[in-house]
CSV table of C-alpha atoms and ligand atoms in Angstrom, one decimal:
chain,number,residue,atom,x,y,z
P,1,MET,CA,-26.3,15.2,15.4
P,2,ASP,CA,-29.5,13.5,13.8
P,3,ILE,CA,-29.5,9.2,13.8
P,4,HIS,CA,-31.6,8.3,12.3
P,5,ARG,CA,-32.9,4.3,11.8
P,6,THR,CA,-36.0,4.0,9.3
P,7,LYS,CA,-35.0,4.8,4.7
P,8,SER,CA,-38.4,7.4,5.5
P,9,ASP,CA,-36.7,9.4,8.6
P,10,MET,CA,-33.1,9.9,6.5
P,11,ARG,CA,-35.2,11.0,3.3
P,12,ALA,CA,-36.8,13.5,5.4
P,13,THR,CA,-33.8,15.1,6.8
P,14,ARG,CA,-31.7,14.8,3.7
P,15,ALA,CA,-34.7,17.2,2.1
P,16,GLY,CA,-33.7,19.9,5.5
P,17,LEU,CA,-30.1,20.0,5.4
P,18,ALA,CA,-29.9,20.4,1.6
P,19,ARG,CA,-31.9,23.1,1.9
P,20,ASP,CA,-30.5,26.7,-0.1
P,21,GLY,CA,-28.7,24.2,-2.1
P,22,ALA,CA,-25.8,22.6,1.1
P,23,THR,CA,-24.4,20.3,-0.5
P,24,ILE,CA,-23.7,16.5,1.2
P,25,GLY,CA,-21.9,14.8,1.3
P,26,LEU,CA,-21.8,10.8,2.7
P,27,VAL,CA,-20.1,8.7,4.0
P,28,PRO,CA,-20.3,4.7,4.0
P,29,THR,CA,-19.2,2.7,6.7
P,30,MET,CA,-19.5,-0.4,8.9
P,31,GLY,CA,-18.7,0.7,12.6
P,32,PHE,CA,-16.6,0.6,14.7
P,33,LEU,CA,-14.9,3.7,13.9
P,34,HIS,CA,-11.4,4.1,13.8
P,35,GLY,CA,-8.1,7.4,12.3
P,36,GLY,CA,-9.9,5.8,8.2
P,37,HIS,CA,-12.7,6.2,8.7
P,38,MET,CA,-12.6,9.5,10.6
P,39,ALA,CA,-10.0,11.2,7.4
P,40,LEU,CA,-13.2,10.4,5.1
P,41,VAL,CA,-15.2,12.8,7.3
P,42,GLU,CA,-13.1,15.0,7.2
P,43,ARG,CA,-12.6,14.4,3.7
P,44,ALA,CA,-16.4,15.4,3.1
P,45,ARG,CA,-16.1,17.9,6.2
P,46,ALA,CA,-13.6,19.9,3.9
P,47,GLU,CA,-15.2,19.1,0.4
P,48,CYS,CA,-19.1,18.9,1.4
P,49,ASP,CA,-21.4,21.9,3.4
P,50,ARG,CA,-22.9,18.7,5.4
P,51,VAL,CA,-21.7,16.0,6.1
P,52,VAL,CA,-23.5,11.8,6.6
P,53,VAL,CA,-22.5,8.5,8.0
P,54,SER,CA,-24.0,6.0,7.4
P,55,ILE,CA,-23.3,3.0,9.4
P,56,PHE,CA,-24.5,-0.6,8.1
P,57,VAL,CA,-23.4,-3.7,8.1
P,58,ASN,CA,-23.8,-5.1,5.6
P,59,PRO,CA,-25.3,-8.9,5.5
P,60,THR,CA,-24.8,-10.0,1.9
P,61,GLN,CA,-21.9,-8.2,1.1
P,62,PHE,CA,-20.2,-11.8,3.6
P,63,GLY,CA,-19.9,-15.0,2.1
P,64,PRO,CA,-20.8,-18.2,4.2
P,65,GLY,CA,-18.3,-19.1,7.1
P,66,GLU,CA,-16.8,-15.6,6.8
P,67,ASP,CA,-16.9,-13.5,10.3
P,68,TYR,CA,-20.0,-10.8,9.4
P,69,GLU,CA,-21.7,-12.4,13.1
P,70,ALA,CA,-18.0,-11.9,14.8
P,71,TYR,CA,-17.7,-8.6,12.6
P,72,PRO,CA,-16.8,-5.8,16.0
P,73,ARG,CA,-19.4,-3.6,16.9
P,74,ASP,CA,-19.5,-0.9,19.3
P,75,THR,CA,-22.8,1.8,18.7
P,76,ASP,CA,-22.4,4.1,21.6
P,77,ARG,CA,-18.6,4.9,20.9
P,78,ASP,CA,-19.1,5.0,16.9
P,79,LEU,CA,-22.0,8.0,17.6
P,80,ALA,CA,-19.9,9.8,20.3
P,81,MET,CA,-17.0,10.4,17.7
P,82,LEU,CA,-19.0,11.5,14.8
P,83,ARG,CA,-20.8,14.1,16.9
P,84,ASP,CA,-16.5,15.4,18.3
P,85,ALA,CA,-16.8,15.2,14.2
P,86,GLY,CA,-19.4,17.6,13.9
P,87,VAL,CA,-20.6,15.0,12.0
P,88,ASP,CA,-24.8,16.4,10.7
P,89,ALA,CA,-26.0,13.6,10.4
P,90,VAL,CA,-26.3,9.1,10.9
P,91,PHE,CA,-28.1,6.7,9.1
P,92,LEU,CA,-28.2,3.8,11.8
P,93,PRO,CA,-30.7,1.3,10.2
P,94,ASP,CA,-30.8,-2.2,10.5
P,95,ALA,CA,-31.2,-5.5,8.0
P,96,ALA,CA,-35.0,-6.1,8.3
P,97,GLU,CA,-35.8,-2.1,7.0
P,98,ILE,CA,-32.5,-1.9,4.8
P,99,TYR,CA,-33.5,-5.0,2.7
P,100,PRO,CA,-37.3,-6.6,2.2
P,101,GLU,CA,-37.3,-9.9,2.9
P,102,ASP,CA,-38.6,-10.6,-0.7
P,103,ALA,CA,-35.6,-8.8,-2.0
P,104,GLU,CA,-33.9,-9.3,-5.3
P,105,THR,CA,-32.6,-7.3,-7.6
P,106,VAL,CA,-28.3,-6.9,-7.3
P,107,VAL,CA,-25.6,-4.5,-9.0
P,108,GLU,CA,-22.3,-5.8,-10.2
P,109,PRO,CA,-19.8,-4.9,-13.0
P,110,ALA,CA,-19.9,-8.0,-14.2
P,111,ARG,CA,-15.9,-8.4,-14.9
P,112,LEU,CA,-14.4,-5.8,-12.4
P,113,SER,CA,-15.7,-8.0,-9.3
P,114,ARG,CA,-14.7,-11.1,-9.7
P,115,ILE,CA,-11.2,-10.5,-10.3
P,116,LEU,CA,-9.3,-10.6,-7.3
P,117,ILE,CA,-10.7,-9.9,-4.2
P,118,GLY,CA,-13.8,-11.4,-5.9
P,119,ARG,CA,-12.3,-14.8,-6.4
P,120,LEU,CA,-11.6,-15.0,-3.4
P,121,ARG,CA,-14.9,-14.0,-1.7
P,122,PRO,CA,-17.7,-14.9,-3.7
P,123,GLY,CA,-20.8,-11.9,-4.5
P,124,HIS,CA,-19.1,-9.6,-1.8
P,125,PHE,CA,-18.0,-6.9,-4.4
P,126,ALA,CA,-21.8,-8.0,-5.8
P,127,GLY,CA,-23.2,-7.0,-2.3
P,128,VAL,CA,-21.3,-3.8,-2.0
P,129,ALA,CA,-22.2,-2.9,-4.4
P,130,THR,CA,-26.0,-2.7,-4.2
P,131,ILE,CA,-25.8,-1.9,-0.6
P,132,VAL,CA,-23.8,1.2,-2.1
P,133,THR,CA,-26.2,2.6,-4.7
P,134,LYS,CA,-28.9,1.5,-2.4
P,135,LEU,CA,-27.4,3.6,0.0
P,136,PHE,CA,-26.5,6.3,-2.6
P,137,ASN,CA,-30.2,6.0,-3.6
P,138,ILE,CA,-31.7,6.4,-0.1
P,139,VAL,CA,-29.6,9.5,1.1
P,140,GLY,CA,-28.7,11.6,-2.1
P,141,PRO,CA,-25.2,12.7,-1.7
P,142,ASP,CA,-23.2,14.4,-3.5
P,143,ALA,CA,-20.1,13.7,-2.8
P,144,ALA,CA,-19.6,10.2,-2.1
P,145,PHE,CA,-16.1,9.0,0.0
P,146,PHE,CA,-13.9,6.1,0.3
P,147,GLY,CA,-10.9,4.7,1.0
P,148,GLU,CA,-8.0,3.6,-0.6
P,149,LYS,CA,-7.4,1.0,1.3
P,150,ASP,CA,-10.2,-1.3,-0.7
P,151,TYR,CA,-8.8,-0.5,-4.0
P,152,GLN,CA,-10.8,-2.4,-5.8
P,153,GLN,CA,-14.3,-1.3,-3.7
P,154,LEU,CA,-13.7,1.9,-4.5
P,155,ARG,CA,-12.8,1.1,-8.2
P,156,VAL,CA,-16.5,-0.8,-8.2
P,157,ILE,CA,-18.3,1.9,-7.2
P,158,ARG,CA,-17.1,4.2,-9.4
P,159,ARG,CA,-18.2,1.3,-12.2
P,160,VAL,CA,-21.2,0.9,-11.0
P,161,ALA,CA,-22.4,5.0,-11.1
P,162,ARG,CA,-20.8,6.3,-13.5
P,163,ASP,CA,-21.8,3.1,-16.6
P,164,LEU,CA,-25.5,3.5,-13.7
P,165,ASP,CA,-25.4,7.6,-14.6
P,166,MET,CA,-25.8,8.0,-10.7
P,167,PRO,CA,-25.5,12.2,-9.9
P,168,VAL,CA,-22.8,11.2,-7.1
P,169,ARG,CA,-18.8,11.8,-7.4
P,170,VAL,CA,-16.5,9.1,-6.4
P,171,GLU,CA,-14.0,10.7,-4.2
P,172,GLY,CA,-10.5,8.4,-2.7
P,173,VAL,CA,-8.5,8.8,0.5
P,174,GLU,CA,-4.9,7.7,1.1
P,175,ILE,CA,-4.7,4.6,2.9
P,176,VAL,CA,-4.3,5.8,7.4
P,177,ARG,CA,-1.7,4.3,9.1
P,178,GLU,CA,-1.2,2.9,12.5
P,179,ALA,CA,2.8,4.2,13.4
P,180,ASP,CA,4.0,1.0,12.9
P,181,GLY,CA,2.5,0.5,9.0
P,182,LEU,CA,-0.6,-1.5,9.2
P,183,ALA,CA,-3.4,-0.2,7.7
P,184,MET,CA,-6.6,0.7,9.7
P,185,SER,CA,-9.0,-1.7,10.0
P,186,SER,CA,-11.8,-2.4,12.5
P,187,ARG,CA,-10.4,-6.7,11.8
P,188,ASN,CA,-7.2,-4.8,14.0
P,189,VAL,CA,-9.0,-6.0,16.8
P,190,ARG,CA,-9.5,-9.4,16.3
P,191,LEU,CA,-6.1,-10.2,16.1
P,192,SER,CA,-4.2,-11.9,18.0
P,193,GLU,CA,-1.3,-10.0,20.3
P,194,ASP,CA,1.0,-12.0,17.7
P,195,HIS,CA,-0.7,-11.9,15.5
P,196,ARG,CA,-0.9,-8.4,15.4
P,197,ARG,CA,3.3,-7.5,16.1
P,198,ALA,CA,3.2,-9.9,12.7
P,199,ALA,CA,0.6,-8.1,10.8
P,200,PRO,CA,3.1,-5.1,10.1
P,201,VAL,CA,5.1,-7.2,7.6
P,202,LEU,CA,1.8,-6.2,5.2
P,203,HIS,CA,3.4,-3.0,5.2
P,204,ALA,CA,7.1,-4.0,5.2
P,205,ALA,CA,6.9,-5.9,2.5
P,206,LEU,CA,5.2,-4.0,-0.1
P,207,GLU,CA,7.4,-1.3,0.6
P,208,VAL,CA,9.7,-4.2,-0.6
P,209,GLY,CA,7.8,-4.3,-3.7
P,210,ARG,CA,7.8,-0.7,-3.9
P,211,ALA,CA,11.6,-0.4,-4.2
P,212,ALA,CA,11.9,-3.5,-7.0
P,213,ILE,CA,9.5,-1.6,-9.1
P,214,GLU,CA,11.2,2.4,-9.0
P,215,ALA,CA,14.1,0.6,-9.0
P,216,GLY,CA,13.2,-1.3,-12.7
P,217,GLU,CA,12.5,-4.7,-12.1
P,218,GLY,CA,10.1,-6.9,-13.7
P,219,VAL,CA,5.8,-7.2,-12.3
P,220,THR,CA,6.5,-11.0,-12.0
P,221,ALA,CA,10.6,-10.8,-9.7
P,222,ALA,CA,9.5,-7.6,-7.5
P,223,GLY,CA,5.2,-10.2,-7.1
P,224,GLU,CA,8.3,-13.2,-5.9
P,225,ARG,CA,10.1,-10.2,-3.2
P,226,VAL,CA,6.8,-9.0,-2.0
P,227,ARG,CA,5.4,-12.2,-1.4
P,228,ARG,CA,9.3,-14.6,0.1
P,229,ARG,CA,8.8,-10.9,2.9
P,230,LEU,CA,4.7,-11.3,4.3
P,231,GLU,CA,6.5,-15.5,4.1
P,232,GLU,CA,9.0,-14.1,6.6
P,233,ALA,CA,5.8,-13.8,9.4
P,234,ARG,CA,5.2,-16.2,11.0
P,235,ASP,CA,1.8,-17.6,10.5
P,236,ALA,CA,0.7,-15.2,7.9
P,237,GLN,CA,-1.4,-17.1,5.1
P,238,VAL,CA,-0.9,-15.7,2.1
P,239,GLN,CA,-3.4,-16.4,0.4
P,240,SER,CA,-3.1,-13.3,-3.1
P,241,VAL,CA,0.0,-10.5,-4.4
P,242,ASP,CA,-1.2,-9.5,-7.3
P,243,LEU,CA,0.9,-6.7,-9.3
P,244,ARG,CA,-1.9,-5.2,-12.0
P,245,ASP,CA,-2.1,-1.4,-14.2
P,246,ALA,CA,-3.3,0.6,-11.3
P,247,ALA,CA,-5.5,1.6,-13.4
P,248,THR,CA,-7.9,-0.7,-14.9
P,249,LEU,CA,-6.0,-3.8,-12.1
P,250,GLN,CA,-5.6,-6.1,-15.7
P,251,PRO,CA,-2.5,-8.2,-15.2
P,252,LEU,CA,1.0,-6.7,-16.4
P,253,ARG,CA,3.8,-8.0,-17.9
P,254,GLY,CA,7.6,-8.4,-18.9
P,255,THR,CA,8.8,-4.5,-16.8
P,256,PRO,CA,5.5,-2.3,-16.9
P,257,ASP,CA,5.2,0.8,-17.7
P,258,ARG,CA,2.9,2.5,-16.2
P,259,ALA,CA,1.2,3.0,-12.4
P,260,VAL,CA,1.5,-0.9,-10.6
P,261,VAL,CA,-0.5,-0.9,-7.4
P,262,MET,CA,0.2,-4.5,-5.0
P,263,LEU,CA,-2.8,-5.9,-3.9
P,264,LEU,CA,-2.3,-8.0,-1.0
P,265,ALA,CA,-4.4,-10.0,1.4
P,266,VAL,CA,-4.1,-12.3,3.8
P,267,ARG,CA,-4.6,-14.6,7.0
P,268,PHE,CA,-3.5,-14.4,10.4
P,269,GLY,CA,-6.4,-17.5,11.7
P,270,ASP,CA,-9.7,-16.6,10.2
P,271,VAL,CA,-8.8,-12.8,10.4
P,272,LEU,CA,-8.1,-11.7,6.6
P,273,LEU,CA,-6.3,-8.7,5.9
P,274,ILE,CA,-6.2,-6.6,2.6
P,275,ASP,CA,-3.2,-3.3,1.3
P,276,ASN,CA,-1.7,-1.8,-1.5
P,277,MET,CA,0.2,0.2,-2.6
P,278,VAL,CA,1.3,1.8,-5.8
P,279,ALA,CA,5.1,2.1,-7.5
P,280,ILE,CA,5.8,4.4,-10.5
P,281,PRO,CA,7.8,2.7,-12.5
P,282,LYS,CA,10.7,4.8,-13.6
P,283,GLU,CA,10.3,4.3,-17.6
P,284,ALA,CA,6.8,6.3,-16.4
P,285,ALA,CA,7.8,8.7,-13.9
X,1,AMP,P1,-15.3,-0.7,6.7
X,1,AMP,O1,-16.2,-0.1,8.2
X,1,AMP,O2,-13.8,-1.7,6.5
X,1,AMP,O3,-16.7,-1.1,5.1
X,1,AMP,O4,-14.7,1.1,5.5
X,1,AMP,C1,-15.6,2.3,5.5
X,1,AMP,C2,-15.5,3.2,4.6
X,1,AMP,O5,-13.4,3.7,5.1
X,1,AMP,C3,-14.1,2.6,3.0
X,1,AMP,O6,-14.1,3.4,2.4
X,1,AMP,C4,-13.2,2.3,3.6
X,1,AMP,O7,-12.1,1.8,2.4
X,1,AMP,C5,-12.5,3.1,4.4
X,1,AMP,N1,-11.3,2.7,5.4
X,1,AMP,C6,-10.9,2.2,5.7
X,1,AMP,N2,-10.2,1.7,6.7
X,1,AMP,C7,-9.8,3.2,6.4
X,1,AMP,C8,-8.4,3.2,6.8
X,1,AMP,N3,-7.1,2.9,6.6
X,1,AMP,N4,-7.7,4.4,5.8
X,1,AMP,C9,-8.4,4.9,4.8
X,1,AMP,N5,-10.1,4.5,4.3
X,1,AMP,C10,-9.9,2.6,4.9
């Protein structure tokens, strides 16, 4: 497995990997890998001839006072996991390699990046869309793999790739969960013991919402059920509960006749957890 810390090395390796028309799959990550990341790697291996994983904790997608410094890191363990999974190359740059001091160009879908999580974390999706654009330009993948866990992020990246005619297929991979329902996340290790025990409430609340939508309940009532279920957990600070059109992320009213995505953001102490689930109402089934 090749490990590259510079863009020029990564580009040179890319050219070698793509010899004889081999296809390249890219899995962008911020490291501290878990089963969710490895599911993306598996999919990339199944669909592409060569797999490149990037590990970069991207400073521009963290707001002031967010957890950039505290974000968990363990590069040696990450590299061992990727080696075991048969990854061909890892791109492991530092921030100075990625961002020239006078960098000023930003990629941002004007509307999609400012709703939902984009309102909670201003500038976050501009940071995400810009780094993903740069990674696409550096690695030149045929396909790139992202988790449905970050539902809005996946939609943002698909919009950017389409709007800017990027020659990359953007693939979504289902959420991987712990046995108790908690969506795997690098941030889970930052939860206290009590908060870790309480955190599966996100999944439990989503199940409540799904049952309500499937039973024909309206979005307002279903959303209230979800919120009440979340509030049963001690210390859960509910940041947002949004039920939206699963395809467009636009608000819905009344009894939905199309797939609904339920998007949650809940804080435990200083750890922000997000989760989501799609529910198909009877009307649309
Ligand atoms: P991150 O390292 O948190 O930036 O995540 C890198 C990629 O892994 C993103 O595309 C995430 O959506 C995806 N991912 C993170 N957690 C999960 C999970 N539990 N299930 C599926 N994909 C995930």
